[in-house]
Amino acid sequence: MKKSIVLYGSTTGATKEVAETIAEALQIPAVDVAQCDVRDLGSYEVLLLGSSTWGSGELQDDWATFLPAFEKLSLKGKKVALFGTGDQEGFSDTFVEALGVLYDAVIRAGAEVIGSCPVDGYTGRSLAVRNGSFVGLPLDDDNQPEATAERVKGWIDRLRTEL
Ligand SMILES: Cc1cc2nc3c(=O)[nH]c(=O)nc-3n(C[C@H](O)[C@H](O)[C@H](O)COP(=O)(O)O)c2cc1C
């Protein structure tokens, strides 16, 4: 498997829990962006980035602080997969929009993004949807917590073939 890392930002712990599940399943480290030195990321070939969405479609706070330094990295030749938690009932039009923010940043930095997901009945206007698919794994732990484990497992199984 390519050298991979999970990097996450989480305010109340929902995304952190998902990040740790993914890391355990793939036997790779999970690091909180609040504790990450961007200079340590150069050697990784695959970055799995997780962020919840706050405000109205904004990155989680620690990610917002980390992004300016992260954006300066060249991600050419690297693969990036995105995941995040959100609330599609309370914030329908900005559901998991942080994934859209991260998507734009990593595409600008030259990464190849893997792990997109079908919209599956979601009809809002989130910028995490591009060309008819979510750019990563959208999780609604606020309204559908019972579905999270299976969604995460299915996503990891699909990703494994690309890692
Ligand atoms: C003030 C506030 C604003 C939020 N804004 C959004 C939003 O714009 N889009 C969304 O999908 N979820 C939104 N959420 C829901 C959180 O993203 C969700 O609860 C998430 O699971 C929190 O994850 P974390 O504990 O990893 O930070 C918001 C929640 C709060 C309390």
PDB file of C-alpha atoms and ligand atoms in Angstrom:
ATOM      1  CA  MET A   1       0.000   0.000   0.000  1.00  0.00           C
ATOM      2  CA  LYS A   2       1.163   3.534  -0.743  1.00  0.00           C
ATOM      3  CA  LYS A   3       2.300   5.624   2.225  1.00  0.00           C
ATOM      4  CA  SER A   4      -0.933   7.193   3.469  1.00  0.00           C
ATOM      5  CA  ILE A   5      -2.194   9.389   6.295  1.00  0.00           C
ATOM      6  CA  VAL A   6      -5.558  10.571   7.600  1.00  0.00           C
ATOM      7  CA  LEU A   7      -5.624  14.267   8.479  1.00  0.00           C
ATOM      8  CA  TYR A   8      -8.728  15.631  10.157  1.00  0.00           C
ATOM      9  CA  GLY A   9     -10.287  18.669  11.798  1.00  0.00           C
ATOM     10  CA  SER A  10     -13.119  18.105  14.236  1.00  0.00           C
ATOM     11  CA  THR A  11     -14.831  20.389  16.757  1.00  0.00           C
ATOM     12  CA  THR A  12     -17.212  18.109  18.650  1.00  0.00           C
ATOM     13  CA  GLY A  13     -15.602  14.771  17.788  1.00  0.00           C
ATOM     14  CA  ALA A  14     -17.814  13.428  14.991  1.00  0.00           C
ATOM     15  CA  THR A  15     -15.210  13.695  12.217  1.00  0.00           C
ATOM     16  CA  LYS A  16     -12.488  12.577  14.615  1.00  0.00           C
ATOM     17  CA  GLU A  17     -14.334   9.327  15.252  1.00  0.00           C
ATOM     18  CA  VAL A  18     -14.709   8.680  11.525  1.00  0.00           C
ATOM     19  CA  ALA A  19     -11.032   9.556  10.956  1.00  0.00           C
ATOM     20  CA  GLU A  20      -9.966   7.040  13.576  1.00  0.00           C
ATOM     21  CA  THR A  21     -12.196   4.339  12.099  1.00  0.00           C
ATOM     22  CA  ILE A  22     -10.682   4.882   8.653  1.00  0.00           C
ATOM     23  CA  ALA A  23      -7.141   4.947  10.021  1.00  0.00           C
ATOM     24  CA  GLU A  24      -7.652   1.751  11.969  1.00  0.00           C
ATOM     25  CA  ALA A  25      -9.177  -0.062   9.006  1.00  0.00           C
ATOM     26  CA  LEU A  26      -6.280   0.917   6.761  1.00  0.00           C
ATOM     27  CA  GLN A  27      -3.601   0.646   9.471  1.00  0.00           C
ATOM     28  CA  ILE A  28      -2.354   4.191   8.862  1.00  0.00           C
ATOM     29  CA  PRO A  29      -1.914   7.181  11.207  1.00  0.00           C
ATOM     30  CA  ALA A  30      -4.697   9.677  11.957  1.00  0.00           C
ATOM     31  CA  VAL A  31      -3.470  13.165  12.818  1.00  0.00           C
ATOM     32  CA  ASP A  32      -5.471  16.164  14.014  1.00  0.00           C
ATOM     33  CA  VAL A  33      -4.662  19.175  11.793  1.00  0.00           C
ATOM     34  CA  ALA A  34      -4.447  21.237  14.982  1.00  0.00           C
ATOM     35  CA  GLN A  35      -1.348  19.186  15.837  1.00  0.00           C
ATOM     36  CA  CYS A  36       0.118  18.769  12.374  1.00  0.00           C
ATOM     37  CA  ASP A  37       3.294  20.310  11.014  1.00  0.00           C
ATOM     38  CA  VAL A  38       2.788  20.749   7.297  1.00  0.00           C
ATOM     39  CA  ARG A  39       6.477  19.908   6.690  1.00  0.00           C
ATOM     40  CA  ASP A  40       5.793  16.341   7.823  1.00  0.00           C
ATOM     41  CA  LEU A  41       3.386  15.682   4.953  1.00  0.00           C
ATOM     42  CA  GLY A  42       5.825  15.649   2.038  1.00  0.00           C
ATOM     43  CA  SER A  43       6.585  11.928   2.177  1.00  0.00           C
ATOM     44  CA  TYR A  44       2.957  10.774   1.962  1.00  0.00           C
ATOM     45  CA  GLU A  45       1.621   9.606  -1.388  1.00  0.00           C
ATOM     46  CA  VAL A  46      -2.033   9.488  -0.328  1.00  0.00           C
ATOM     47  CA  LEU A  47      -3.767  12.007   1.943  1.00  0.00           C
ATOM     48  CA  LEU A  48      -7.218  11.277   3.344  1.00  0.00           C
ATOM     49  CA  LEU A  49      -8.576  14.631   4.497  1.00  0.00           C
ATOM     50  CA  GLY A  50     -11.569  14.957   6.827  1.00  0.00           C
ATOM     51  CA  SER A  51     -13.399  18.118   7.877  1.00  0.00           C
ATOM     52  CA  SER A  52     -16.759  18.926   9.338  1.00  0.00           C
ATOM     53  CA  THR A  53     -18.584  22.021   8.061  1.00  0.00           C
ATOM     54  CA  TRP A  54     -19.357  25.021  10.261  1.00  0.00           C
ATOM     55  CA  GLY A  55     -20.880  28.486   9.937  1.00  0.00           C
ATOM     56  CA  SER A  56     -22.578  28.395   6.572  1.00  0.00           C
ATOM     57  CA  GLY A  57     -20.470  26.089   4.446  1.00  0.00           C
ATOM     58  CA  GLU A  58     -17.139  26.851   6.096  1.00  0.00           C
ATOM     59  CA  LEU A  59     -14.181  24.664   6.943  1.00  0.00           C
ATOM     60  CA  GLN A  60     -13.852  23.407  10.495  1.00  0.00           C
ATOM     61  CA  ASP A  61     -11.809  25.979  12.516  1.00  0.00           C
ATOM     62  CA  ASP A  62      -8.539  24.040  12.788  1.00  0.00           C
ATOM     63  CA  TRP A  63      -8.624  23.337   9.066  1.00  0.00           C
ATOM     64  CA  ALA A  64      -9.243  27.030   8.360  1.00  0.00           C
ATOM     65  CA  THR A  65      -6.112  27.849  10.380  1.00  0.00           C
ATOM     66  CA  PHE A  66      -4.064  25.087   8.708  1.00  0.00           C
ATOM     67  CA  LEU A  67      -5.151  25.674   5.110  1.00  0.00           C
ATOM     68  CA  PRO A  68      -2.893  28.642   4.212  1.00  0.00           C
ATOM     69  CA  ALA A  69       0.238  26.570   4.986  1.00  0.00           C
ATOM     70  CA  PHE A  70      -1.229  23.377   3.510  1.00  0.00           C
ATOM     71  CA  GLU A  71      -2.146  25.154   0.271  1.00  0.00           C
ATOM     72  CA  LYS A  72       1.500  25.992  -0.343  1.00  0.00           C
ATOM     73  CA  LEU A  73       2.440  22.304  -0.642  1.00  0.00           C
ATOM     74  CA  SER A  74       2.739  20.843  -4.092  1.00  0.00           C
ATOM     75  CA  LEU A  75       0.432  17.827  -4.269  1.00  0.00           C
ATOM     76  CA  LYS A  76       1.514  16.828  -7.776  1.00  0.00           C
ATOM     77  CA  GLY A  77       1.597  13.053  -8.093  1.00  0.00           C
ATOM     78  CA  LYS A  78      -0.342  12.587  -4.848  1.00  0.00           C
ATOM     79  CA  LYS A  79      -3.803  11.185  -4.399  1.00  0.00           C
ATOM     80  CA  VAL A  80      -6.294  12.860  -2.057  1.00  0.00           C
ATOM     81  CA  ALA A  81      -9.564  11.453  -0.714  1.00  0.00           C
ATOM     82  CA  LEU A  82     -12.044  13.674   1.160  1.00  0.00           C
ATOM     83  CA  PHE A  83     -14.577  12.856   3.854  1.00  0.00           C
ATOM     84  CA  GLY A  84     -16.636  14.888   6.271  1.00  0.00           C
ATOM     85  CA  THR A  85     -19.617  15.114   8.546  1.00  0.00           C
ATOM     86  CA  GLY A  86     -22.454  17.614   8.258  1.00  0.00           C
ATOM     87  CA  ASP A  87     -26.162  18.197   8.734  1.00  0.00           C
ATOM     88  CA  GLN A  88     -28.262  17.955   5.588  1.00  0.00           C
ATOM     89  CA  GLU A  89     -31.502  18.888   7.356  1.00  0.00           C
ATOM     90  CA  GLY A  90     -30.311  21.995   9.188  1.00  0.00           C
ATOM     91  CA  PHE A  91     -27.925  23.093   6.421  1.00  0.00           C
ATOM     92  CA  SER A  92     -29.304  21.603   3.239  1.00  0.00           C
ATOM     93  CA  ASP A  93     -27.644  23.986   0.779  1.00  0.00           C
ATOM     94  CA  THR A  94     -24.251  23.924   2.482  1.00  0.00           C
ATOM     95  CA  PHE A  95     -24.222  20.226   3.403  1.00  0.00           C
ATOM     96  CA  VAL A  96     -20.592  19.069   3.888  1.00  0.00           C
ATOM     97  CA  GLU A  97     -19.487  22.092   1.885  1.00  0.00           C
ATOM     98  CA  ALA A  98     -16.076  22.002   3.581  1.00  0.00           C
ATOM     99  CA  LEU A  99     -15.322  19.124   1.215  1.00  0.00           C
ATOM    100  CA  GLY A 100     -15.824  21.515  -1.686  1.00  0.00           C
ATOM    101  CA  VAL A 101     -13.398  24.008  -0.119  1.00  0.00           C
ATOM    102  CA  LEU A 102     -10.758  21.298   0.354  1.00  0.00           C
ATOM    103  CA  TYR A 103     -11.426  19.952  -3.134  1.00  0.00           C
ATOM    104  CA  ASP A 104     -10.686  23.317  -4.740  1.00  0.00           C
ATOM    105  CA  ALA A 105      -7.512  23.711  -2.673  1.00  0.00           C
ATOM    106  CA  VAL A 106      -6.067  20.284  -3.475  1.00  0.00           C
ATOM    107  CA  ILE A 107      -6.946  20.496  -7.158  1.00  0.00           C
ATOM    108  CA  ARG A 108      -5.123  23.856  -7.316  1.00  0.00           C
ATOM    109  CA  ALA A 109      -2.146  22.158  -5.635  1.00  0.00           C
ATOM    110  CA  GLY A 110      -2.079  19.486  -8.350  1.00  0.00           C
ATOM    111  CA  ALA A 111      -3.547  16.454  -6.557  1.00  0.00           C
ATOM    112  CA  GLU A 112      -5.666  13.728  -8.087  1.00  0.00           C
ATOM    113  CA  VAL A 113      -8.891  13.419  -6.071  1.00  0.00           C
ATOM    114  CA  ILE A 114     -10.271   9.920  -5.538  1.00  0.00           C
ATOM    115  CA  GLY A 115     -13.269   8.572  -3.612  1.00  0.00           C
ATOM    116  CA  SER A 116     -16.202  10.576  -4.994  1.00  0.00           C
ATOM    117  CA  CYS A 117     -19.713   9.422  -4.029  1.00  0.00           C
ATOM    118  CA  PRO A 118     -23.135   9.430  -5.707  1.00  0.00           C
ATOM    119  CA  VAL A 119     -25.599  12.109  -4.533  1.00  0.00           C
ATOM    120  CA  ASP A 120     -28.156   9.412  -3.656  1.00  0.00           C
ATOM    121  CA  GLY A 121     -31.247  11.602  -3.493  1.00  0.00           C
ATOM    122  CA  TYR A 122     -29.574  14.721  -2.079  1.00  0.00           C
ATOM    123  CA  THR A 123     -31.074  17.718  -3.923  1.00  0.00           C
ATOM    124  CA  GLY A 124     -29.475  20.741  -2.211  1.00  0.00           C
ATOM    125  CA  ARG A 125     -26.979  23.129  -3.744  1.00  0.00           C
ATOM    126  CA  SER A 126     -23.843  22.210  -1.811  1.00  0.00           C
ATOM    127  CA  LEU A 127     -20.540  23.092  -3.463  1.00  0.00           C
ATOM    128  CA  ALA A 128     -19.332  19.665  -2.354  1.00  0.00           C
ATOM    129  CA  VAL A 129     -21.259  18.343  -5.370  1.00  0.00           C
ATOM    130  CA  ARG A 130     -19.400  18.617  -8.674  1.00  0.00           C
ATOM    131  CA  ASN A 131     -20.570  17.130 -11.946  1.00  0.00           C
ATOM    132  CA  GLY A 132     -23.367  15.279 -10.190  1.00  0.00           C
ATOM    133  CA  SER A 133     -21.298  13.572  -7.466  1.00  0.00           C
ATOM    134  CA  PHE A 134     -20.025  14.464  -4.009  1.00  0.00           C
ATOM    135  CA  VAL A 135     -16.286  15.077  -4.245  1.00  0.00           C
ATOM    136  CA  GLY A 136     -15.751  12.773  -1.256  1.00  0.00           C
ATOM    137  CA  LEU A 137     -17.637  10.848   1.393  1.00  0.00           C
ATOM    138  CA  PRO A 138     -20.528  12.884   2.889  1.00  0.00           C
ATOM    139  CA  LEU A 139     -21.721  11.731   6.308  1.00  0.00           C
ATOM    140  CA  ASP A 140     -24.733  13.029   8.198  1.00  0.00           C
ATOM    141  CA  ASP A 141     -24.007  11.886  11.699  1.00  0.00           C
ATOM    142  CA  ASP A 142     -26.507  14.420  13.083  1.00  0.00           C
ATOM    143  CA  ASN A 143     -29.559  12.913  11.345  1.00  0.00           C
ATOM    144  CA  GLN A 144     -28.492   9.461  10.152  1.00  0.00           C
ATOM    145  CA  PRO A 145     -25.942   8.205  12.695  1.00  0.00           C
ATOM    146  CA  GLU A 146     -27.047   4.607  12.155  1.00  0.00           C
ATOM    147  CA  ALA A 147     -25.855   4.774   8.535  1.00  0.00           C
ATOM    148  CA  THR A 148     -22.355   6.110   9.217  1.00  0.00           C
ATOM    149  CA  ALA A 149     -20.495   2.855   9.911  1.00  0.00           C
ATOM    150  CA  GLU A 150     -21.734   1.170   6.758  1.00  0.00           C
ATOM    151  CA  ARG A 151     -21.069   4.250   4.601  1.00  0.00           C
ATOM    152  CA  VAL A 152     -17.538   4.482   5.916  1.00  0.00           C
ATOM    153  CA  LYS A 153     -16.901   0.782   5.350  1.00  0.00           C
ATOM    154  CA  GLY A 154     -18.234   0.870   1.790  1.00  0.00           C
ATOM    155  CA  TRP A 155     -16.092   3.889   0.971  1.00  0.00           C
ATOM    156  CA  ILE A 156     -12.937   2.317   2.390  1.00  0.00           C
ATOM    157  CA  ASP A 157     -13.569  -0.865   0.408  1.00  0.00           C
ATOM    158  CA  ARG A 158     -13.814   1.168  -2.801  1.00  0.00           C
ATOM    159  CA  LEU A 159     -10.729   3.214  -1.942  1.00  0.00           C
ATOM    160  CA  ARG A 160      -8.551   0.206  -1.136  1.00  0.00           C
ATOM    161  CA  THR A 161      -8.201  -0.607  -4.823  1.00  0.00           C
ATOM    162  CA  GLU A 162      -6.630   2.831  -5.377  1.00  0.00           C
ATOM    163  CA  LEU A 163      -4.242   2.848  -2.406  1.00  0.00           C
TER     164      LEU A 163
HETATM  165  C1  LIG B   1     -23.375  26.510  14.164  1.00  0.00           C
HETATM  166  C2  LIG B   1     -23.306  25.300  13.278  1.00  0.00           C
HETATM  167  C3  LIG B   1     -23.132  25.449  11.920  1.00  0.00           C
HETATM  168  C4  LIG B   1     -23.095  24.347  11.069  1.00  0.00           C
HETATM  169  N1  LIG B   1     -23.008  24.521   9.713  1.00  0.00           N
HETATM  170  C5  LIG B   1     -23.077  23.448   8.893  1.00  0.00           C
HETATM  171  C6  LIG B   1     -23.086  23.614   7.480  1.00  0.00           C
HETATM  172  O1  LIG B   1     -23.039  24.717   6.932  1.00  0.00           O
HETATM  173  N2  LIG B   1     -23.161  22.484   6.712  1.00  0.00           N
HETATM  174  C7  LIG B   1     -23.235  21.226   7.244  1.00  0.00           C
HETATM  175  O2  LIG B   1     -23.294  20.251   6.514  1.00  0.00           O
HETATM  176  N3  LIG B   1     -23.220  21.049   8.594  1.00  0.00           N
HETATM  177  C8  LIG B   1     -23.165  22.127   9.427  1.00  0.00           C
HETATM  178  N4  LIG B   1     -23.166  21.937  10.776  1.00  0.00           N
HETATM  179  C9  LIG B   1     -23.201  20.564  11.328  1.00  0.00           C
HETATM  180  C10 LIG B   1     -21.812  20.020  11.717  1.00  0.00           C
HETATM  181  O3  LIG B   1     -20.950  20.003  10.614  1.00  0.00           O
HETATM  182  C11 LIG B   1     -21.999  18.593  12.243  1.00  0.00           C
HETATM  183  O4  LIG B   1     -22.630  18.624  13.495  1.00  0.00           O
HETATM  184  C12 LIG B   1     -20.697  17.803  12.323  1.00  0.00           C
HETATM  185  O5  LIG B   1     -20.972  16.442  12.551  1.00  0.00           O
HETATM  186  C13 LIG B   1     -19.738  18.289  13.397  1.00  0.00           C
HETATM  187  O6  LIG B   1     -18.561  17.519  13.259  1.00  0.00           O
HETATM  188  P1  LIG B   1     -17.288  17.668  14.208  1.00  0.00           P
HETATM  189  O7  LIG B   1     -17.718  17.270  15.579  1.00  0.00           O
HETATM  190  O8  LIG B   1     -16.298  16.716  13.650  1.00  0.00           O
HETATM  191  O9  LIG B   1     -16.805  19.094  14.140  1.00  0.00           O
HETATM  192  C14 LIG B   1     -23.208  23.038  11.626  1.00  0.00           C
HETATM  193  C15 LIG B   1     -23.355  22.882  13.004  1.00  0.00           C
HETATM  194  C16 LIG B   1     -23.425  23.991  13.833  1.00  0.00           C
HETATM  195  C17 LIG B   1     -23.640  23.777  15.304  1.00  0.00           C
END
